[in-house]
DNA sequence: GGTTGACTAGACCGACTGGTCTACTATACT
DNA sequence: AGTATAGTAGACCAGTCGGTCTAGTCAACC
């Protein structure tokens, strides 16, 4: 019916894998095409430019992410603080699985892209920023719930949520640099100790 | 006397600036040469390859770093926990200054390179890993001292030191993605709240 | 004063880049 | 049946990449 959609999807998922496993600059349009078995003409039929492809890849990944293990980790049926552990666990197993298959820890696609492109492509930077905003919102909800449930002393939940996201990204960065997912398992759980207090307004 | 040393230095510092401000892949040998006003022949006289240049840049930066504001931040005359605040402050002012001049937050050269190259260049990855090890050792000493001085309850100082480094990198990553150094100032101080407890051995 | 070797100089190399172009096919509507 | 359109196909483009090569300069040493 829609072989076009198929082609587009094939480009998208190939690009996603390659960008994640290597980097944006290191993967060329030609390579994506040859692996996805799509001629160049078709590529530029679906995506006006490599940058547009990157935007689509980010959207695609963010979508999967939000509906996949992140949705599970932030499951409202779990006690709020356990969701944080679940999140760390998920990150660990994902990175470990990837390393077992590919031999290398790919890290976080968003973090990778953010550091690579954000000084020279404001459009992509803004998109990545939006993804991080959304991710931090999940932490934010969780923390609010934890405070409301009385399992966490009141604190600046918004800032702490951002701190937690930063910590997660930092841990993955360190783990990737060591090419060792165990770093995530060891350092990860400390995410729960991060606190930014409410500004004193007395 | 030694115009050669001058040339080498000029290549090195130009490359450092460009790599830091953009990325490894995005900066070509030709551009480095033309900005440093060095012909290509001279470049390859001093550096066998672009990769070797990157190694030298990392060494150079790590050296400056260790003897520069990091040495100040981890000054043994400061109370241990204050050193952490000093470190965050230094990171903030550095990024802010860079942004005021260039318009963009460059982030941390080591973190940038780590995420960009560590999946495809094990030599550079190992070097970056060593730099992070050294940085985390400074945190480690500081925490040990703090525990000894009784200003910090006993904890797993080694793991916590790594967690703090990860957090610092993560905060800089987030700030760079927002192109806003204020993120460092707001989230940074929470570094002191990170704790990884000693493994219970009862 | 001749020779050596560090260094400068930049033309040049094949490979590859993102992107364009034209030619062609297949399907869908009129 | 005829035409428009979506998509396939890949040759081709100018430009750039990291790296090599040859030619030549210059100072130090014999």
Coordinates of C-alpha atoms (C1' of nucleotides) in Angstrom, one line a residue:
Chain A
X1 CA 0.0 0.0 0.0
X2 CA 2.4 2.6 1.3
X3 CA 5.9 1.5 0.3
X4 CA 6.8 5.1 0.8
X5 CA 6.1 5.0 4.4
X6 CA 8.2 1.9 4.6
X7 CA 11.1 3.6 2.9
X8 CA 10.9 6.6 5.2
X9 CA 10.8 4.4 8.2
X10 CA 13.7 2.4 7.0
X11 CA 15.8 5.6 6.6
X12 CA 14.7 6.9 10.0
X13 CA 15.5 3.8 12.0
X14 CA 18.8 3.2 10.2
X15 CA 19.8 6.8 10.8
X16 CA 18.8 6.5 14.4
X17 CA 21.0 3.5 15.0
X18 CA 24.0 4.9 13.2
X19 CA 23.7 8.4 14.9
X20 CA 23.3 6.7 18.3
X21 CA 26.2 4.3 17.8
X22 CA 28.6 6.8 16.3
X23 CA 27.8 10.4 15.8
X24 CA 26.0 12.9 13.6
X25 CA 29.0 14.1 11.7
X26 CA 30.5 10.7 11.3
X27 CA 27.5 9.2 9.5
X28 CA 27.0 10.3 6.0
X29 CA 23.8 10.4 3.9
X30 CA 25.4 7.9 1.5
X31 CA 26.0 5.4 4.3
X32 CA 22.5 5.7 5.6
X33 CA 21.2 5.1 2.2
X34 CA 23.3 2.1 1.4
X35 CA 22.5 0.4 4.7
X36 CA 18.8 1.2 4.5
X37 CA 18.9 0.1 0.9
X38 CA 17.4 3.4 -0.3
X39 CA 18.7 5.4 -3.3
X40 CA 19.8 8.9 -2.7
X41 CA 16.9 10.3 -4.7
X42 CA 14.4 8.7 -2.4
X43 CA 16.3 10.0 0.6
X44 CA 16.0 13.6 -0.5
X45 CA 12.4 13.0 -1.5
X46 CA 11.5 12.4 2.1
X47 CA 14.0 14.6 3.9
X48 CA 15.0 18.0 2.5
X49 CA 18.4 17.8 4.3
X50 CA 20.5 15.8 6.7
X51 CA 19.5 18.3 9.4
X52 CA 15.8 17.6 8.8
X53 CA 16.6 13.9 9.1
X54 CA 18.2 14.6 12.5
X55 CA 15.1 16.5 13.6
X56 CA 13.0 13.5 12.6
X57 CA 15.3 11.1 14.4
X58 CA 15.1 13.1 17.6
X59 CA 11.3 13.2 17.4
X60 CA 11.2 9.5 16.6
X61 CA 13.4 8.5 19.5
X62 CA 11.7 10.9 21.9
X63 CA 8.4 9.3 21.0
X64 CA 9.6 5.8 21.5
X65 CA 11.3 6.8 24.7
X66 CA 8.2 8.5 26.1
X67 CA 6.0 5.5 25.3
X68 CA 8.5 2.9 26.0
X69 CA 10.6 2.3 29.1
X70 CA 10.2 5.8 30.4
X71 CA 6.5 5.4 30.5
X72 CA 7.1 2.2 32.5
X73 CA 9.6 3.8 34.8
X74 CA 7.3 6.7 35.6
X75 CA 4.4 4.4 36.0
X76 CA 2.0 6.0 38.5
X77 CA 1.3 2.7 40.1
X78 CA 4.8 2.6 41.5
X79 CA 5.7 4.5 44.6
X80 CA 7.3 7.7 43.4
X81 CA 10.8 7.2 44.7
X82 CA 11.0 3.7 43.3
X83 CA 10.4 5.1 39.9
X84 CA 13.8 6.7 40.1
X85 CA 15.4 3.4 40.8
X86 CA 13.5 1.8 37.9
X87 CA 14.7 4.6 35.6
X88 CA 18.3 3.9 36.6
X89 CA 17.8 0.2 36.2
X90 CA 16.4 0.7 32.7
X91 CA 19.2 2.9 31.7
X92 CA 21.7 0.3 32.9
X93 CA 20.2 -2.7 31.2
X94 CA 19.8 -0.8 28.0
X95 CA 23.4 0.3 27.9
X96 CA 24.6 -3.1 28.9
X97 CA 22.6 -4.8 26.2
X98 CA 23.9 -2.4 23.6
X99 CA 27.4 -3.0 24.7
X100 CA 27.0 -6.8 24.7
X101 CA 25.9 -6.6 21.1
X102 CA 28.0 -3.8 19.7
X103 CA 30.9 -3.9 22.0
X104 CA 30.6 -0.3 22.7
X105 CA 28.4 1.8 25.0
X106 CA 26.5 4.2 22.9
X107 CA 25.4 6.5 25.7
X108 CA 22.3 8.7 25.4
X109 CA 21.4 9.8 21.9
X110 CA 20.1 13.1 23.1
X111 CA 23.2 13.8 25.3
X112 CA 25.5 12.8 22.5
X113 CA 23.8 15.0 19.9
X114 CA 23.5 17.9 22.3
X115 CA 27.2 18.2 23.0
X116 CA 28.0 17.6 19.3
X117 CA 25.8 20.0 17.6
X118 CA 24.6 22.6 20.0
X119 CA 27.3 25.1 19.3
X120 CA 26.7 25.2 15.6
X121 CA 23.1 24.4 15.0
X122 CA 20.6 26.4 17.0
X123 CA 17.6 24.6 15.5
X124 CA 18.8 21.2 16.6
X125 CA 19.9 22.6 20.0
X126 CA 16.5 24.0 20.6
X127 CA 14.9 20.7 19.8
X128 CA 17.2 18.8 22.1
X129 CA 16.5 21.4 24.8
X130 CA 12.8 20.7 24.4
X131 CA 13.4 16.9 24.8
X132 CA 15.3 17.6 28.0
X133 CA 12.5 19.8 29.2
X134 CA 10.0 17.1 28.8
X135 CA 12.2 14.5 30.5
X136 CA 12.7 16.8 33.4
X137 CA 9.0 17.3 33.6
X138 CA 8.6 13.6 34.3
X139 CA 11.1 13.9 37.2
X140 CA 9.2 17.0 38.4
X141 CA 5.9 15.2 38.6
X142 CA 7.5 12.3 40.4
X143 CA 9.1 14.6 43.0
X144 CA 5.9 16.5 43.5
X145 CA 4.1 13.3 44.1
X146 CA 6.7 12.1 46.6
X147 CA 6.5 15.3 48.6
X148 CA 2.7 15.1 48.6
X149 CA 2.8 11.5 49.8
X150 CA 5.1 12.6 52.6
X151 CA 8.0 10.3 51.6
X152 CA 10.2 13.2 50.7
X153 CA 10.8 16.4 52.7
X154 CA 9.6 19.5 50.8
X155 CA 12.2 20.9 48.4
X156 CA 12.4 22.8 45.2
X157 CA 11.0 20.0 43.0
X158 CA 11.5 21.8 39.7
X159 CA 15.2 22.5 40.2
X160 CA 15.8 19.1 41.7
X161 CA 14.2 17.5 38.8
X162 CA 16.6 19.2 36.5
X163 CA 19.5 18.3 38.7
X164 CA 18.5 14.7 38.5
X165 CA 18.3 14.7 34.8
X166 CA 21.7 16.4 34.7
X167 CA 23.1 13.7 37.0
X168 CA 21.6 10.9 34.8
X169 CA 23.2 12.4 31.7
X170 CA 26.5 12.9 33.5
X171 CA 26.6 9.3 34.8
X172 CA 26.0 8.0 31.3
X173 CA 28.7 10.3 30.0
X174 CA 31.2 8.9 32.5
X175 CA 30.1 5.4 31.8
X176 CA 30.5 5.9 28.0
X177 CA 33.9 7.3 28.5
X178 CA 34.9 4.2 30.4
X179 CA 32.9 2.0 28.1
X180 CA 31.5 0.3 31.1
X181 CA 27.8 0.2 31.9
X182 CA 28.5 -0.8 35.5
X183 CA 29.2 2.8 36.2
X184 CA 25.5 3.5 35.7
X185 CA 24.6 0.7 38.2
X186 CA 27.0 1.9 40.8
X187 CA 26.6 5.7 40.6
X188 CA 23.0 5.8 39.4
X189 CA 21.1 5.2 42.6
X190 CA 22.7 8.2 44.2
X191 CA 20.3 10.2 42.1
X192 CA 17.8 10.0 45.0
X193 CA 20.2 11.9 47.3
X194 CA 20.2 15.1 45.1
X195 CA 18.3 18.0 46.7
X196 CA 17.8 21.6 46.0
X197 CA 16.0 23.3 48.8
X198 CA 13.3 25.8 48.5
X199 CA 14.5 29.4 48.5
X200 CA 14.1 30.7 52.0
X201 CA 11.5 33.5 51.8
X202 CA 11.3 34.6 55.4
Chain B
X1 CA 65.7 30.9 18.8
X2 CA 63.0 28.3 18.6
X3 CA 60.5 29.4 16.1
X4 CA 59.5 25.8 15.8
X5 CA 58.2 25.7 19.4
X6 CA 56.3 28.8 18.6
X7 CA 54.7 27.2 15.6
X8 CA 53.8 24.0 17.5
X9 CA 52.3 26.1 20.3
X10 CA 50.3 28.2 17.8
X11 CA 48.9 25.0 16.3
X12 CA 48.1 23.6 19.7
X13 CA 46.3 26.6 21.1
X14 CA 44.4 27.3 17.9
X15 CA 43.2 23.7 17.7
X16 CA 42.2 23.8 21.4
X17 CA 40.1 26.8 20.9
X18 CA 38.4 25.5 17.8
X19 CA 37.8 22.0 19.2
X20 CA 36.4 23.5 22.3
X21 CA 34.2 26.0 20.6
X22 CA 32.9 23.6 17.9
X23 CA 33.8 19.9 17.7
X24 CA 36.6 17.5 16.7
X25 CA 35.0 16.4 13.5
X26 CA 33.8 19.9 12.5
X27 CA 37.3 21.4 12.6
X28 CA 39.6 20.4 9.8
X29 CA 43.4 20.5 9.7
X30 CA 43.2 23.0 6.9
X31 CA 41.2 25.5 9.0
X32 CA 43.5 25.1 12.0
X33 CA 46.5 25.7 9.7
X34 CA 45.0 28.8 8.1
X35 CA 44.0 30.4 11.4
X36 CA 47.3 29.5 13.1
X37 CA 49.1 30.8 10.0
X38 CA 51.0 27.6 9.6
X39 CA 51.4 25.8 6.3
X40 CA 50.2 22.2 6.1
X41 CA 53.7 20.9 5.7
X42 CA 54.6 22.3 9.1
X43 CA 51.5 20.9 10.7
X44 CA 52.4 17.4 9.7
X45 CA 56.0 18.0 10.7
X46 CA 54.9 18.5 14.3
X47 CA 51.9 16.2 14.5
X48 CA 51.8 12.9 12.7
X49 CA 48.0 13.0 12.4
X50 CA 44.9 14.9 13.5
X51 CA 44.4 12.2 16.2
X52 CA 47.9 13.0 17.6
X53 CA 47.0 16.6 17.7
X54 CA 43.9 15.8 19.7
X55 CA 45.9 13.8 22.2
X56 CA 48.3 16.8 22.6
X57 CA 45.3 19.2 22.9
X58 CA 43.9 17.1 25.7
X59 CA 47.2 16.9 27.5
X60 CA 47.7 20.6 27.1
X61 CA 44.2 21.5 28.4
X62 CA 44.5 19.0 31.3
X63 CA 47.8 20.5 32.3
X64 CA 46.4 24.1 32.2
X65 CA 43.4 22.9 34.1
X66 CA 45.3 21.2 36.8
X67 CA 47.6 24.1 37.4
X68 CA 45.0 26.8 36.8
X69 CA 41.6 27.2 38.4
X70 CA 41.3 23.6 39.5
X71 CA 44.4 24.0 41.6
X72 CA 42.8 27.1 43.1
X73 CA 39.5 25.4 43.7
X74 CA 41.1 22.5 45.4
X75 CA 43.3 24.7 47.5
X76 CA 44.1 22.9 50.7
X77 CA 43.8 26.1 52.6
X78 CA 40.1 26.2 51.9
X79 CA 37.7 24.2 54.1
X80 CA 37.1 21.0 52.1
X81 CA 33.4 21.6 51.4
X82 CA 34.0 25.1 50.3
X83 CA 36.2 23.8 47.6
X84 CA 33.2 22.3 45.9
X85 CA 31.4 25.6 45.8
X86 CA 34.6 27.3 44.5
X87 CA 34.7 24.7 41.7
X88 CA 31.1 25.3 40.7
X89 CA 31.7 29.1 40.8
X90 CA 34.8 28.7 38.6
X91 CA 32.9 26.6 36.1
X92 CA 30.1 29.1 36.0
X93 CA 32.2 32.2 35.5
X94 CA 34.3 30.4 32.8
X95 CA 31.3 29.4 30.8
X96 CA 29.7 32.8 31.3
X97 CA 32.8 34.6 30.1
X98 CA 33.0 32.3 27.1
X99 CA 29.4 32.9 26.2
X100 CA 29.7 36.7 26.6
X101 CA 32.5 36.6 24.1
X102 CA 31.5 34.0 21.6
X103 CA 27.8 34.0 22.1
X104 CA 27.7 30.3 22.7
X105 CA 28.5 28.2 25.8
X106 CA 31.3 25.8 24.8
X107 CA 30.8 23.4 27.6
X108 CA 33.6 21.1 28.9
X109 CA 36.2 20.2 26.3
X110 CA 36.7 16.8 27.8
X111 CA 33.0 16.0 28.1
X112 CA 32.4 17.2 24.5
X113 CA 35.2 15.1 23.1
X114 CA 34.3 12.1 25.2
X115 CA 30.8 11.9 23.8
X116 CA 31.9 12.6 20.3
X117 CA 34.8 10.2 19.9
X118 CA 34.6 7.5 22.4
X119 CA 32.6 5.1 20.3
X120 CA 35.1 5.2 17.4
X121 CA 38.5 6.0 18.8
X122 CA 39.6 3.9 21.7
X123 CA 42.9 5.7 22.1
X124 CA 41.3 9.1 22.6
X125 CA 38.6 7.5 24.8
X126 CA 41.3 6.0 27.1
X127 CA 43.0 9.3 27.3
X128 CA 39.8 11.1 28.2
X129 CA 39.0 8.5 30.7
X130 CA 42.4 9.1 32.4
X131 CA 41.7 12.8 32.6
X132 CA 38.4 12.1 34.3
X133 CA 40.1 9.7 36.7
X134 CA 42.5 12.5 37.7
X135 CA 39.7 14.9 38.2
X136 CA 37.7 12.5 40.3
X137 CA 40.8 12.0 42.4
X138 CA 40.7 15.6 43.4
X139 CA 37.1 15.2 44.5
X140 CA 38.1 12.1 46.4
X141 CA 40.9 13.8 48.4
X142 CA 38.6 16.6 49.2
X143 CA 35.9 14.3 50.5
X144 CA 38.3 12.2 52.5
X145 CA 39.5 15.4 54.1
X146 CA 36.0 16.5 54.9
X147 CA 35.2 13.2 56.5
X148 CA 38.4 13.4 58.5
X149 CA 37.6 16.9 59.6
X150 CA 34.2 15.7 60.8
X151 CA 32.3 18.1 58.6
X152 CA 30.8 15.2 56.5
X153 CA 29.3 12.0 57.8
X154 CA 31.4 9.0 56.7
X155 CA 30.5 7.7 53.2
X156 CA 32.0 6.0 50.2
X157 CA 34.2 8.8 49.2
X158 CA 35.6 7.2 46.1
X159 CA 32.2 6.5 44.5
X160 CA 30.8 9.8 45.7
X161 CA 33.7 11.6 44.1
X162 CA 32.9 10.0 40.8
X163 CA 29.2 10.9 41.2
X164 CA 30.2 14.5 41.8
X165 CA 32.3 14.6 38.7
X166 CA 29.4 13.0 36.7
X167 CA 27.0 15.6 38.1
X168 CA 29.3 18.5 37.2
X169 CA 29.6 17.2 33.6
X170 CA 25.8 16.6 33.4
X171 CA 25.1 20.1 34.6
X172 CA 27.4 21.6 32.0
X173 CA 25.8 19.4 29.4
X174 CA 22.3 20.7 30.3
X175 CA 23.6 24.3 30.4
X176 CA 25.2 24.0 27.0
X177 CA 22.0 22.5 25.6
X178 CA 20.2 25.6 26.9
X179 CA 23.1 27.8 26.0
X180 CA 22.7 29.3 29.4
X181 CA 25.4 29.4 32.0
X182 CA 22.9 30.3 34.7
X183 CA 22.0 26.6 34.8
X184 CA 25.4 25.9 36.3
X185 CA 24.9 28.5 39.0
X186 CA 21.5 27.2 39.9
X187 CA 22.0 23.5 39.8
X188 CA 25.7 23.4 40.6
X189 CA 25.7 23.8 44.4
X190 CA 23.5 20.7 44.8
X191 CA 26.7 18.8 44.1
X192 CA 27.3 18.8 47.9
X193 CA 24.1 16.8 48.5
X194 CA 25.3 13.8 46.5
X195 CA 26.1 10.8 48.7
X196 CA 26.9 7.2 48.1
X197 CA 27.0 5.4 51.4
X198 CA 29.6 2.8 52.4
X199 CA 28.5 -0.7 51.6
X200 CA 27.1 -2.2 54.7
X201 CA 29.4 -5.0 55.8
X202 CA 27.5 -6.4 58.9
Chain C
dG1 C1' 82.2 26.7 2.6
dG2 C1' 79.9 22.7 2.4
dT3 C1' 76.7 19.6 4.4
dT4 C1' 73.1 18.3 7.3
dG5 C1' 68.7 18.4 9.2
dA6 C1' 64.8 21.0 11.1
dC7 C1' 61.4 23.6 9.3
dT8 C1' 58.4 26.2 5.8
dA9 C1' 55.6 26.1 1.8
dG10 C1' 51.7 24.7 -0.7
dA11 C1' 50.4 21.9 -4.8
dC12 C1' 48.5 17.7 -5.0
dC13 C1' 46.1 13.0 -4.0
dG14 C1' 42.1 9.8 -3.8
dA15 C1' 38.2 9.4 -1.1
dC16 C1' 34.3 11.3 0.4
dT17 C1' 30.8 15.1 1.7
dG18 C1' 25.8 16.9 1.3
dG19 C1' 23.1 17.9 -2.2
dT20 C1' 21.1 18.3 -7.2
dC21 C1' 19.6 16.5 -11.5
dT22 C1' 17.5 13.9 -15.0
dA23 C1' 15.4 9.7 -16.3
dC24 C1' 12.4 6.4 -15.3
dT25 C1' 8.5 3.5 -13.1
dA26 C1' 4.2 2.6 -10.9
dT27 C1' 0.1 3.8 -9.1
dA28 C1' -4.3 6.7 -8.8
dC29 C1' -7.5 9.7 -10.5
dT30 C1' -10.3 11.6 -14.6
Chain D
dA1 C1' -6.9 5.7 -22.2
dG2 C1' -4.5 9.5 -20.6
dT3 C1' -2.4 12.2 -17.4
dA4 C1' -0.6 13.6 -13.0
dT5 C1' 2.0 12.5 -9.2
dA6 C1' 4.8 9.9 -5.7
dG7 C1' 8.6 7.5 -5.5
dT8 C1' 12.8 5.0 -7.4
dA9 C1' 17.3 5.1 -9.3
dG10 C1' 21.9 6.6 -9.4
dA11 C1' 25.2 9.6 -12.1
dC12 C1' 26.9 13.7 -11.1
dC13 C1' 28.4 18.3 -8.8
dA14 C1' 31.5 21.4 -6.4
dG15 C1' 33.8 21.4 -2.4
dT16 C1' 36.2 19.4 1.5
dC17 C1' 38.6 15.8 4.0
dG18 C1' 43.1 13.9 6.1
dG19 C1' 47.3 13.1 4.5
dT20 C1' 51.5 12.9 1.2
dC21 C1' 55.0 14.8 -1.6
dT22 C1' 58.5 17.6 -3.5
dA23 C1' 60.9 21.8 -3.4
dG24 C1' 63.1 25.1 -1.1
dT25 C1' 64.8 28.1 3.1
dC26 C1' 67.6 28.8 6.9
dA27 C1' 70.6 28.1 10.8
dA28 C1' 74.1 25.3 13.0
dC29 C1' 77.9 22.6 12.8
dC30 C1' 82.3 20.4 10.6

